[in-house]
Tab-separated table of C-alpha atoms and ligand atoms in Angstrom:
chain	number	residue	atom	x	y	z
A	470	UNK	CA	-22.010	14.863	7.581
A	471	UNK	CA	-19.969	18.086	7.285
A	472	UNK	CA	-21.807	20.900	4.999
A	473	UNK	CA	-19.070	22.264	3.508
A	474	UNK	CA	-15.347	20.728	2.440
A	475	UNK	CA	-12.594	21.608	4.451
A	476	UNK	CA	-9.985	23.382	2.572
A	477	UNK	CA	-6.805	22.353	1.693
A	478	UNK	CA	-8.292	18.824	2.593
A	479	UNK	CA	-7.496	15.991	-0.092
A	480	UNK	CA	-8.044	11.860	-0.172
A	481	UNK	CA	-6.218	10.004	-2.212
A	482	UNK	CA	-7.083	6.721	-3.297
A	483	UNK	CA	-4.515	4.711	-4.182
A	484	UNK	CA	-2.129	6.708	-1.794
A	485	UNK	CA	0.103	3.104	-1.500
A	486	UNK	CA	1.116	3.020	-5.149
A	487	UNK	CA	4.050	4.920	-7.454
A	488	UNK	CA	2.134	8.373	-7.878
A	489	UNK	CA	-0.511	8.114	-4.777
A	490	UNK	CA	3.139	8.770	-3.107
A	491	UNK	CA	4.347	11.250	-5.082
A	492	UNK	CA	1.209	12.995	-4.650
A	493	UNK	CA	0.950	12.547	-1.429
A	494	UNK	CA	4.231	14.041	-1.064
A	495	UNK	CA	3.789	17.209	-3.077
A	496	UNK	CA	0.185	17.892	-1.274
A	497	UNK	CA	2.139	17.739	2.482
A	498	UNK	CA	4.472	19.652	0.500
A	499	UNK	CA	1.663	22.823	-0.294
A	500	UNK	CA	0.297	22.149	3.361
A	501	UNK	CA	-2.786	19.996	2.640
A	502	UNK	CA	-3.909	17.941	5.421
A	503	UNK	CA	-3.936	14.299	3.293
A	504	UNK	CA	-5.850	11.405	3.785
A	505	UNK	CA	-5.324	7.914	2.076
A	506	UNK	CA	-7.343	5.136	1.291
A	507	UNK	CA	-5.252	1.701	2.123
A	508	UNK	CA	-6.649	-1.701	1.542
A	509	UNK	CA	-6.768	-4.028	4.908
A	510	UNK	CA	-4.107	-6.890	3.794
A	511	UNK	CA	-2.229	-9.478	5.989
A	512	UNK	CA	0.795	-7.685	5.100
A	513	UNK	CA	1.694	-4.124	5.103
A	514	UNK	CA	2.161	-2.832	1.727
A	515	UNK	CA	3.356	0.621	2.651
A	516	UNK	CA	6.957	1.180	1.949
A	517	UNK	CA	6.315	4.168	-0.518
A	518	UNK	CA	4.860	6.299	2.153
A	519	UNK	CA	6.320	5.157	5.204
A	520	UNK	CA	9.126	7.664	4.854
A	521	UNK	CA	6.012	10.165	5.078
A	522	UNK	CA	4.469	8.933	8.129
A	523	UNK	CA	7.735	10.069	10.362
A	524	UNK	CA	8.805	13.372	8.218
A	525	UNK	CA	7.124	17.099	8.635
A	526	UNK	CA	3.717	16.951	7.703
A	527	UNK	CA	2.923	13.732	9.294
A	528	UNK	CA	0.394	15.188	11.387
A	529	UNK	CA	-1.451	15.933	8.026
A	530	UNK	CA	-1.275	12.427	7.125
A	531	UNK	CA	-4.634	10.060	7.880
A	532	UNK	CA	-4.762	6.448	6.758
A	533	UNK	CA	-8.190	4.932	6.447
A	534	UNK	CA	-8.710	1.303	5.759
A	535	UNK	CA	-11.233	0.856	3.115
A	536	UNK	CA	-11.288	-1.002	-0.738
A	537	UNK	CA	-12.842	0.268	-4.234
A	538	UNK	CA	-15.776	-2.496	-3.582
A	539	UNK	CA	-16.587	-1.720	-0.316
A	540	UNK	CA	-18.567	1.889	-1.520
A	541	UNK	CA	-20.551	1.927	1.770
A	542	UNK	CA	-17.369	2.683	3.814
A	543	UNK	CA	-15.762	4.476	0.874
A	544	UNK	CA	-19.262	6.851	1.486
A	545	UNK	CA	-18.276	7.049	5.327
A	546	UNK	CA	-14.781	8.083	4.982
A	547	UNK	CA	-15.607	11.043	2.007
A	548	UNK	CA	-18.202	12.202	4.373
A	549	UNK	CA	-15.961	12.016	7.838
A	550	UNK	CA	-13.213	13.707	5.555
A	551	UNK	CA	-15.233	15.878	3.558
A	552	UNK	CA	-11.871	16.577	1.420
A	553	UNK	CA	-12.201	19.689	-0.758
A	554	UNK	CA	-9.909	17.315	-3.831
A	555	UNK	CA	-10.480	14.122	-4.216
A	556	UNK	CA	-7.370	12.152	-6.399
A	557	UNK	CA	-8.433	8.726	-8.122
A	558	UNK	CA	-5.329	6.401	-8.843
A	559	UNK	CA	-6.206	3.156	-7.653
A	560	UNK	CA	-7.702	0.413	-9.357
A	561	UNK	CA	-5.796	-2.832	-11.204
A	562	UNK	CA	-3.096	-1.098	-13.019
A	563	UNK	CA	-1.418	-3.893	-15.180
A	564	UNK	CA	-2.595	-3.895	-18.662
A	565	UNK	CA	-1.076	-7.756	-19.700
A	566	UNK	CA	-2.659	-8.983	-16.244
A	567	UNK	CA	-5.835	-7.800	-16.716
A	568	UNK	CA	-6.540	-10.051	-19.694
A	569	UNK	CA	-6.108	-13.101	-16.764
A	570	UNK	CA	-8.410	-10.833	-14.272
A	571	UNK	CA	-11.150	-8.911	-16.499
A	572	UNK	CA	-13.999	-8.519	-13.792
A	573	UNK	CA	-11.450	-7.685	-11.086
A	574	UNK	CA	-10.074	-5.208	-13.602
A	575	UNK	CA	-13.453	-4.149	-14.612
A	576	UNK	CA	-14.911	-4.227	-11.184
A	577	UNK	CA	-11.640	-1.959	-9.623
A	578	UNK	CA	-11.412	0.611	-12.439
A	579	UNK	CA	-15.276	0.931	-14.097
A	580	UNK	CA	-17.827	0.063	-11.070
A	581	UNK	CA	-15.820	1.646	-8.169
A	582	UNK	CA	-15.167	5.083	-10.279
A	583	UNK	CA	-18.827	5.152	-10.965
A	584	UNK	CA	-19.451	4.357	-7.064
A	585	UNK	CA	-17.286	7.571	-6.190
A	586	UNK	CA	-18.527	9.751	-9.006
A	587	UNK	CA	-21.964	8.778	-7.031
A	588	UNK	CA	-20.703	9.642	-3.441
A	589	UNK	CA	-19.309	12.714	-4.441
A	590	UNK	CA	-22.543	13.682	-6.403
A	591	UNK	CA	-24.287	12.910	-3.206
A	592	UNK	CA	-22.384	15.598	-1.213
A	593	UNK	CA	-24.076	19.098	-0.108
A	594	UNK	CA	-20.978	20.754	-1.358
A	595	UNK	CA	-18.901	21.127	-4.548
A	596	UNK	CA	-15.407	19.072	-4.752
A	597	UNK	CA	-13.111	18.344	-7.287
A	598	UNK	CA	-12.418	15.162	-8.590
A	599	UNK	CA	-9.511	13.701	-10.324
A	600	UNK	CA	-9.772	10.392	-12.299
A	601	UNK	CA	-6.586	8.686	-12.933
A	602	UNK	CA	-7.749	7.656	-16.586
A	603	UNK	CA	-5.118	6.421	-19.397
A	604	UNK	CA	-4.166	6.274	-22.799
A	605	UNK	CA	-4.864	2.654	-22.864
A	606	UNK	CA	-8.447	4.009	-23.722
A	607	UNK	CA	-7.474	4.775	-27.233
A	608	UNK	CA	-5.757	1.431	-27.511
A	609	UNK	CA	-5.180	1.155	-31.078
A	610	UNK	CA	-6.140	4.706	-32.357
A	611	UNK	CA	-6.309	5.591	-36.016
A	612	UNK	CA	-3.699	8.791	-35.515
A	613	UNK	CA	-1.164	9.544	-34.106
A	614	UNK	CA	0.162	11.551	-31.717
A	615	UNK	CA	-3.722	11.670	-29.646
A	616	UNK	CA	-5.535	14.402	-28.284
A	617	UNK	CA	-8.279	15.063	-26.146
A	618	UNK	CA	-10.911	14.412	-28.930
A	619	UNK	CA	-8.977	11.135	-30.447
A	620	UNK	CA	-12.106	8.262	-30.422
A	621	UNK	CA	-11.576	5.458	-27.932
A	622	UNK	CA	-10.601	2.170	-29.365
A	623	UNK	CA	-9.597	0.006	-26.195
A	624	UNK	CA	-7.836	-3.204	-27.160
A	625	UNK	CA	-7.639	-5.072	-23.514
A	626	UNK	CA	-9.574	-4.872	-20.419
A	627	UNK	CA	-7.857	-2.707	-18.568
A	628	UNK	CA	-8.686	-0.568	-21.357
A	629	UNK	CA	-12.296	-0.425	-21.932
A	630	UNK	CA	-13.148	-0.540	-17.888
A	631	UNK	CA	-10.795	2.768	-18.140
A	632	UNK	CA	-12.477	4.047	-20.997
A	633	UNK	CA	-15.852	3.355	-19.229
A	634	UNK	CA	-14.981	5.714	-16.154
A	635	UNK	CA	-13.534	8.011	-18.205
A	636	UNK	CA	-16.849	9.012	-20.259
A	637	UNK	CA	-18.481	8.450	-16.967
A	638	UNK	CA	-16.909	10.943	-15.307
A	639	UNK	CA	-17.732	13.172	-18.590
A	640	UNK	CA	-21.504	12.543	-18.068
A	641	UNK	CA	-21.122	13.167	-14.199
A	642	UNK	CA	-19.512	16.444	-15.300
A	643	UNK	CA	-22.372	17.373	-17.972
A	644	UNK	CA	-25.111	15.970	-16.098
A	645	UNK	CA	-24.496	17.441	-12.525
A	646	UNK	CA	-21.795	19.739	-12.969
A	647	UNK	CA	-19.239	17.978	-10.857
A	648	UNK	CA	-15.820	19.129	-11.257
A	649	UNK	CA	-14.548	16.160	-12.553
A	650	UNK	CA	-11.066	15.767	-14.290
A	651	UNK	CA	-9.545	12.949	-16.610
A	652	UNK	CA	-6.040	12.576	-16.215
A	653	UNK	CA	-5.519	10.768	-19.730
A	654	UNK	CA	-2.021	10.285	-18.884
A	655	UNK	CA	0.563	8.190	-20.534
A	656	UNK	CA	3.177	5.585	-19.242
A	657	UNK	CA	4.970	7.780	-16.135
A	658	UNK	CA	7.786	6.058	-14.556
A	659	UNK	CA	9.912	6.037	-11.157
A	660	UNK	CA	11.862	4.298	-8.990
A	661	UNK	CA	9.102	3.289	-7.420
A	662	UNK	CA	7.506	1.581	-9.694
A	663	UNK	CA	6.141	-1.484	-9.380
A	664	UNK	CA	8.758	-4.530	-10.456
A	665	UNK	CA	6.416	-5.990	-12.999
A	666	UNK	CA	6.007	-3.181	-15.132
A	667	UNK	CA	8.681	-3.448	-17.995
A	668	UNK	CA	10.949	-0.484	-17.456
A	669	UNK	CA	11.282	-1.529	-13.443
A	670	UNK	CA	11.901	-5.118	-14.521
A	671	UNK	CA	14.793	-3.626	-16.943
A	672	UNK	CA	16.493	-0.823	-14.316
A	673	UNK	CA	16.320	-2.920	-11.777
A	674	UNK	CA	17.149	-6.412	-13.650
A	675	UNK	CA	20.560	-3.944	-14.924
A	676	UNK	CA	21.186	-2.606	-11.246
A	677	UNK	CA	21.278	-6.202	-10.200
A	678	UNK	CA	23.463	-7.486	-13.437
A	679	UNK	CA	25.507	-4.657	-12.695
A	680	UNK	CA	26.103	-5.791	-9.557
A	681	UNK	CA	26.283	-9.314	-10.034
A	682	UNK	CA	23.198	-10.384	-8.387
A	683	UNK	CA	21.390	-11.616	-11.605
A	684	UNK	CA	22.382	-12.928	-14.843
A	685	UNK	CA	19.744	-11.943	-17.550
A	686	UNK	CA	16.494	-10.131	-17.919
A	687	UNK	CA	13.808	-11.744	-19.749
A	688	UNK	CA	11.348	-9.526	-21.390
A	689	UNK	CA	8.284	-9.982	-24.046
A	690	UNK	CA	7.833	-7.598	-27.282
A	691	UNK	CA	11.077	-4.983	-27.694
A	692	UNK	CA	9.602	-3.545	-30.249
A	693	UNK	CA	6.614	-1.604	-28.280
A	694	UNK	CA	6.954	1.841	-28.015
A	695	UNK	CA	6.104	3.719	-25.629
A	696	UNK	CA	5.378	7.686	-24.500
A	697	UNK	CA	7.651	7.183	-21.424
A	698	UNK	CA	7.597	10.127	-18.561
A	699	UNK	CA	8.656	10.809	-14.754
A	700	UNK	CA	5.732	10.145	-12.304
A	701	UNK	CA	6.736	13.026	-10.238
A	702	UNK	CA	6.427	15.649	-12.672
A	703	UNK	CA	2.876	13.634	-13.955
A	704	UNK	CA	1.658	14.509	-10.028
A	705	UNK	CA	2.169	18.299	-10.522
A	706	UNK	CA	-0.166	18.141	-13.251
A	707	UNK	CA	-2.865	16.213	-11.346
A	708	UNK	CA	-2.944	18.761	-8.650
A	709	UNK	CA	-2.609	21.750	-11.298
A	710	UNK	CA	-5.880	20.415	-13.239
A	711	UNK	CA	-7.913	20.525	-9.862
A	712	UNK	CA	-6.576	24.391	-9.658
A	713	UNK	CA	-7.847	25.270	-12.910
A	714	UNK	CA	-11.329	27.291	-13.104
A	715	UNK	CA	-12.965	24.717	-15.479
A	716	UNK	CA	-12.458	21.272	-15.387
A	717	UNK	CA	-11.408	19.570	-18.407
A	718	UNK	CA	-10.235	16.331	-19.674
A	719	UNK	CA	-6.362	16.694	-20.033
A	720	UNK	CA	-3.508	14.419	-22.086
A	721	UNK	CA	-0.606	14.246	-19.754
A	722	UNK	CA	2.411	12.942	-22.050
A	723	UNK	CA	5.461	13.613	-23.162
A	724	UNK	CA	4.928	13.659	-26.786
A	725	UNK	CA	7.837	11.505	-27.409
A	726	UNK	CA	7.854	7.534	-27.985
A	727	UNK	CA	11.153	5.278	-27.036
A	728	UNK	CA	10.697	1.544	-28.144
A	729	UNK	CA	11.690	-1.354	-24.871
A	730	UNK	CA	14.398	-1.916	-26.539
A	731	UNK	CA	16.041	1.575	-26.540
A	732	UNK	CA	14.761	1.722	-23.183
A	733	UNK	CA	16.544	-0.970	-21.959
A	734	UNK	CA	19.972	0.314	-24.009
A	735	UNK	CA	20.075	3.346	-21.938
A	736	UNK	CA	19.703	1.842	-18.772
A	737	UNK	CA	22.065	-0.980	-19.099
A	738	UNK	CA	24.237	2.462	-20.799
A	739	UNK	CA	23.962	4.265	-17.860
A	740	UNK	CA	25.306	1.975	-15.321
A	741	UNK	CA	28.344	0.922	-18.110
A	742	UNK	CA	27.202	-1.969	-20.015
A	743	UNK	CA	27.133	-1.590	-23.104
A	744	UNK	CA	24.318	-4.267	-25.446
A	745	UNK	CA	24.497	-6.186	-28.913
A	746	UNK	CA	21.252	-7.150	-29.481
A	747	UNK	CA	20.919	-10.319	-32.395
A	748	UNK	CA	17.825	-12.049	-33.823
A	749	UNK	CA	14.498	-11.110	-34.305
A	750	UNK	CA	11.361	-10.876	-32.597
A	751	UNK	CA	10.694	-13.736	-30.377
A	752	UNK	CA	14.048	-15.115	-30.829
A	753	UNK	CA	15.963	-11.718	-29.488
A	754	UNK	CA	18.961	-10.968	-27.253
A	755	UNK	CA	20.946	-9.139	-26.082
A	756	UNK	CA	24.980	-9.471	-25.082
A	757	UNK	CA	26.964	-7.352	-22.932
A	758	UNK	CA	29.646	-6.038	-25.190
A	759	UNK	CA	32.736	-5.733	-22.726
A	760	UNK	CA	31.907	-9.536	-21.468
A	761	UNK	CA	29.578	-11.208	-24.248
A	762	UNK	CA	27.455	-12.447	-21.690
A	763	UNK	CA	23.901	-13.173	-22.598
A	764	UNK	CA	21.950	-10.051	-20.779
A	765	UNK	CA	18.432	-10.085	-22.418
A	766	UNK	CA	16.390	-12.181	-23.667
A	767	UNK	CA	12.705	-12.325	-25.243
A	768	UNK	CA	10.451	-14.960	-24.042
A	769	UNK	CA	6.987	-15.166	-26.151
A	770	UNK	CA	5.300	-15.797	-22.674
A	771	UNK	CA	5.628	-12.129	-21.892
A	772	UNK	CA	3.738	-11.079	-24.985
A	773	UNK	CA	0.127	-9.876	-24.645
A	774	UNK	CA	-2.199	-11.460	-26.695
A	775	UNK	CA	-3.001	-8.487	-28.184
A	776	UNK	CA	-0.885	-5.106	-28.207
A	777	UNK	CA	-1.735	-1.479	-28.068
A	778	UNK	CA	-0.104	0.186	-30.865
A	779	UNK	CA	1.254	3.921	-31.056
A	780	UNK	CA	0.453	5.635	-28.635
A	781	UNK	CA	1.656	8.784	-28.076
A	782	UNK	CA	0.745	11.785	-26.692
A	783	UNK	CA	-0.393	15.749	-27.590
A	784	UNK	CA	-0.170	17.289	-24.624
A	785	UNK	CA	-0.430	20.513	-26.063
A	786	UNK	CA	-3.922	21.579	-23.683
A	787	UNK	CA	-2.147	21.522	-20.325
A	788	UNK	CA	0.232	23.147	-21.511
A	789	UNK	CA	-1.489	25.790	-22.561
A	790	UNK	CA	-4.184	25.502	-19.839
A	791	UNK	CA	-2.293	24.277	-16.918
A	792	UNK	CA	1.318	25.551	-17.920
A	793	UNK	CA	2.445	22.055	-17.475
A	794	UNK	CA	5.091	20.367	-20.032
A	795	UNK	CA	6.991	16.743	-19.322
A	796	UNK	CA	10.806	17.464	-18.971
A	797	UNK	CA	12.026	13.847	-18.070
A	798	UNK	CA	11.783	11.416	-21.660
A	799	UNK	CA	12.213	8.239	-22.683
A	800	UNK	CA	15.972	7.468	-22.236
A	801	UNK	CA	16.369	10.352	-19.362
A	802	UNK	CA	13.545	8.198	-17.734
A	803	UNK	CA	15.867	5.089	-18.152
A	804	UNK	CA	18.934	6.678	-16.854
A	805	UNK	CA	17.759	8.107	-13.724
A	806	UNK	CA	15.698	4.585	-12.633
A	807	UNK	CA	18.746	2.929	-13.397
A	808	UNK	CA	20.920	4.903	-11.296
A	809	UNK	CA	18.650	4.821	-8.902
A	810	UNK	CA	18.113	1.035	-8.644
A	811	UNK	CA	21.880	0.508	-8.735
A	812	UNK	CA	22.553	3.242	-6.058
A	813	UNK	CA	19.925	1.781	-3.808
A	814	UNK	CA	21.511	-1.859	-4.252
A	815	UNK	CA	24.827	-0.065	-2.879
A	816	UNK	CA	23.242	1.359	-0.148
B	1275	G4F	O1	5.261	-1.471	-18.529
B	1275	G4F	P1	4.041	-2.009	-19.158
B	1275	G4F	O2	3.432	-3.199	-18.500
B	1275	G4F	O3	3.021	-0.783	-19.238
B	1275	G4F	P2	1.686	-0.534	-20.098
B	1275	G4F	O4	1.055	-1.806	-20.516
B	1275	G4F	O5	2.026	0.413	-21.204
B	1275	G4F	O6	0.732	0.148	-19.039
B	1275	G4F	C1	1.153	1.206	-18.186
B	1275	G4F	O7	0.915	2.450	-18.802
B	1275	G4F	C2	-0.471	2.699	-19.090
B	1275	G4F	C3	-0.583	3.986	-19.871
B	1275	G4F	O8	-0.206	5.047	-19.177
B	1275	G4F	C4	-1.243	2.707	-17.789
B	1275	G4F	F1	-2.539	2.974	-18.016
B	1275	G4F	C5	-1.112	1.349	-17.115
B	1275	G4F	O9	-1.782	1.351	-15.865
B	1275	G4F	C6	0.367	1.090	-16.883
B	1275	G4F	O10	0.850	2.030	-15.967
B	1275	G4F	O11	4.313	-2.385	-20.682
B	1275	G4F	C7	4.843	-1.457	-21.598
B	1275	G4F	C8	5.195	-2.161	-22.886
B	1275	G4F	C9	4.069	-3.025	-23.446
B	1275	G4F	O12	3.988	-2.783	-24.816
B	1275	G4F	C10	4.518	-4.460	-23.201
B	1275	G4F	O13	4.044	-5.388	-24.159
B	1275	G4F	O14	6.271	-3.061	-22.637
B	1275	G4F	C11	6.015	-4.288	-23.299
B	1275	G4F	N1	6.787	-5.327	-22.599
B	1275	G4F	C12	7.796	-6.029	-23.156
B	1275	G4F	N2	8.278	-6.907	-22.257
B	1275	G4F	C13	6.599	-5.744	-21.333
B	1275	G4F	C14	7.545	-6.751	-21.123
B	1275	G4F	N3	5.754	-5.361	-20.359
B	1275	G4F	C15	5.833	-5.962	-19.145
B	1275	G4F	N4	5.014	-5.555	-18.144
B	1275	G4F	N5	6.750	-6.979	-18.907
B	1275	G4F	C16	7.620	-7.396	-19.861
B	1275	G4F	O15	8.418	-8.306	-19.625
């Protein structure tokens, strides 16, 4: 086991999805040498990095097969690595699923944080940790817009097994002085996003409407709102918060809330489609104005059984602390994933 970290050394767990990428991308960026975490799977589930494993940098770029249940070869890769940064983003990520998969939810984003905050206490060195927590902790908080002392009121799975690693990592921090980092971060959005979170479903479902490819979308509550920012800018402020002297608990958010259907306005907007939406609630859609084609439309199926309600974010502490602020909002977000889902159907 190596006695001290290299530096400049990070492993990112989770390097496969929407911001493991980004981050991934900004670290080779800075001239870390990065190492990811990828799950063994009959099929390779790489295509947000593999533009990274041929560019500059690839020579800093390690994959190591491993998954958040195995912790005894999670143990052997942090010690072989001995990373001086350590970014958690993995885990079951979809808050309407994980009321069909609680334990795997629970098991993926409670159990295996606690397993890491254990290796890394473990190590004969100090590292930083980053824990990809979520504003799905508060759930259904009692004000609004939330800081970092709003109580926790999680109203789904997802949410209390986040909630759970996030105070753990609070007690690791207390208890042992790890430098360990919540990320409470709201809803951050790319094109890379994964197609069954709503505002993919709705730039890509418009790309492909757009292009004639697909007739409708068909969505669950329009009414939600959401704190909506870009992913990319999100990963600057996970790498900025393991810079930092102290470590801290941080809301990452753009302070801002946009409601699905606005969302979904000003991406169909953006690529020239105008929408008419008509009825209420369960019985909404939407019509194309130039062609009065039926574009959107609400199906109670894709309702959760029970939804989070207003959450939006003060983000006033990184800020201050980090010099971070969200530039990319709401309908911004929805332009430029539209754009981008409709250019890459062209291409
Ligand atoms: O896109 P969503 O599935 O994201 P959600 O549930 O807010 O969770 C995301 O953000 C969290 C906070 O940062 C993360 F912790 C979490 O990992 C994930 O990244 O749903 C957004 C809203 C919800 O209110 C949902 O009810 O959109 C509503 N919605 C309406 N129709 C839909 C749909 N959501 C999905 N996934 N699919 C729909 O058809």
């Amino acid at each position: 086991m190596s006695r001290s970290p290299r530096q400049k050394t990070a492993l990112i767990l989770g390097i496969t999805g929407q911001d493991g990428s980004y981050l991934a991308e900004l670290l080779l960026a800075k001239g870390y040498a990065v190492h990811g975490v990828v799950r063994r799977a009959s099929m390779f589930n790489r295509s947000r990095i593999e533009h990274l494993r041929s560019g500059t940098g690839r020579n800093r770029l390690t994959l190591h097969y491993s998954d958040l249940t195995d912790h005894t070869s999670l143990r052997r890769i942090v010690q072989k690595v001995a990373p001086r940064e350590v970014y958690h983003l993995a885990g079951q990520s979809h808050v309407g699923l994980s009321f069909e998969i609680p334990e795997v939810t629970s098991e993926e984003n409670a159990t295996a944080t606690l397993a890491l905050l254990e290796i890394l206490r473990d190590l004969p060195y100090a590292v930083k940790f980053y824990h990809a927590a979520s504003s799905e902790l508060f759930g259904a908080p009692r004000t609004a817009p939330q800081n970092e002392t709003t109580p926790v009121n999680p109203v789904n799975p997802y949410g209390c097994a986040k909630a759970f690693a996030a105070q753990m990592c609070r007690v690791y921090r207390q208890a042992y002085g790890l430098f360990a980092v919540n990320g409470i971060a709201y809803n951050h959005e790319s094109p890379r996003r994964g197609e069954n979170f709503v505002t993919r479903k709705i730039s890509l479902g418009a790309a492909r409407i757009r292009a004639g490819q697909q007739k409708e979308i068909v969505l669950g509550n329009l009414d939600a709102k959401r704190d909506w920012g870009w992913a990319p800018e999100f990963v600057e402020a996970m790498w900025l918060a393991l810079q930092a002297d102290e470590p801290r608990d941080y809301i990452l958010a753009t302070g801002r809330a946009t409601s699905v259907r606005d969302f979904a306005a000003a991406a169909f907007a953006e690529l020239g489609m105008k929408l008419k939406f008509s009825g209420k609630g369960r019985a909404e859609t939407a019509r194309r104005t130039d062609t009065g084609a039926v574009v959107l439309r609400v199906d109670p199926k894709f309702y959760r059984p029970v939804e989070s309600t207003t959450l939006l974010g003060d983000a006033r502490l990184a800020r201050k602390a980090l010099g971070w602020k969200a530039a990319t909002i709401g309908p911004a977000v929805a332009r430029q994933m539209a754009r981008a889902d409709f250019a890459a159907l062209k291409a």
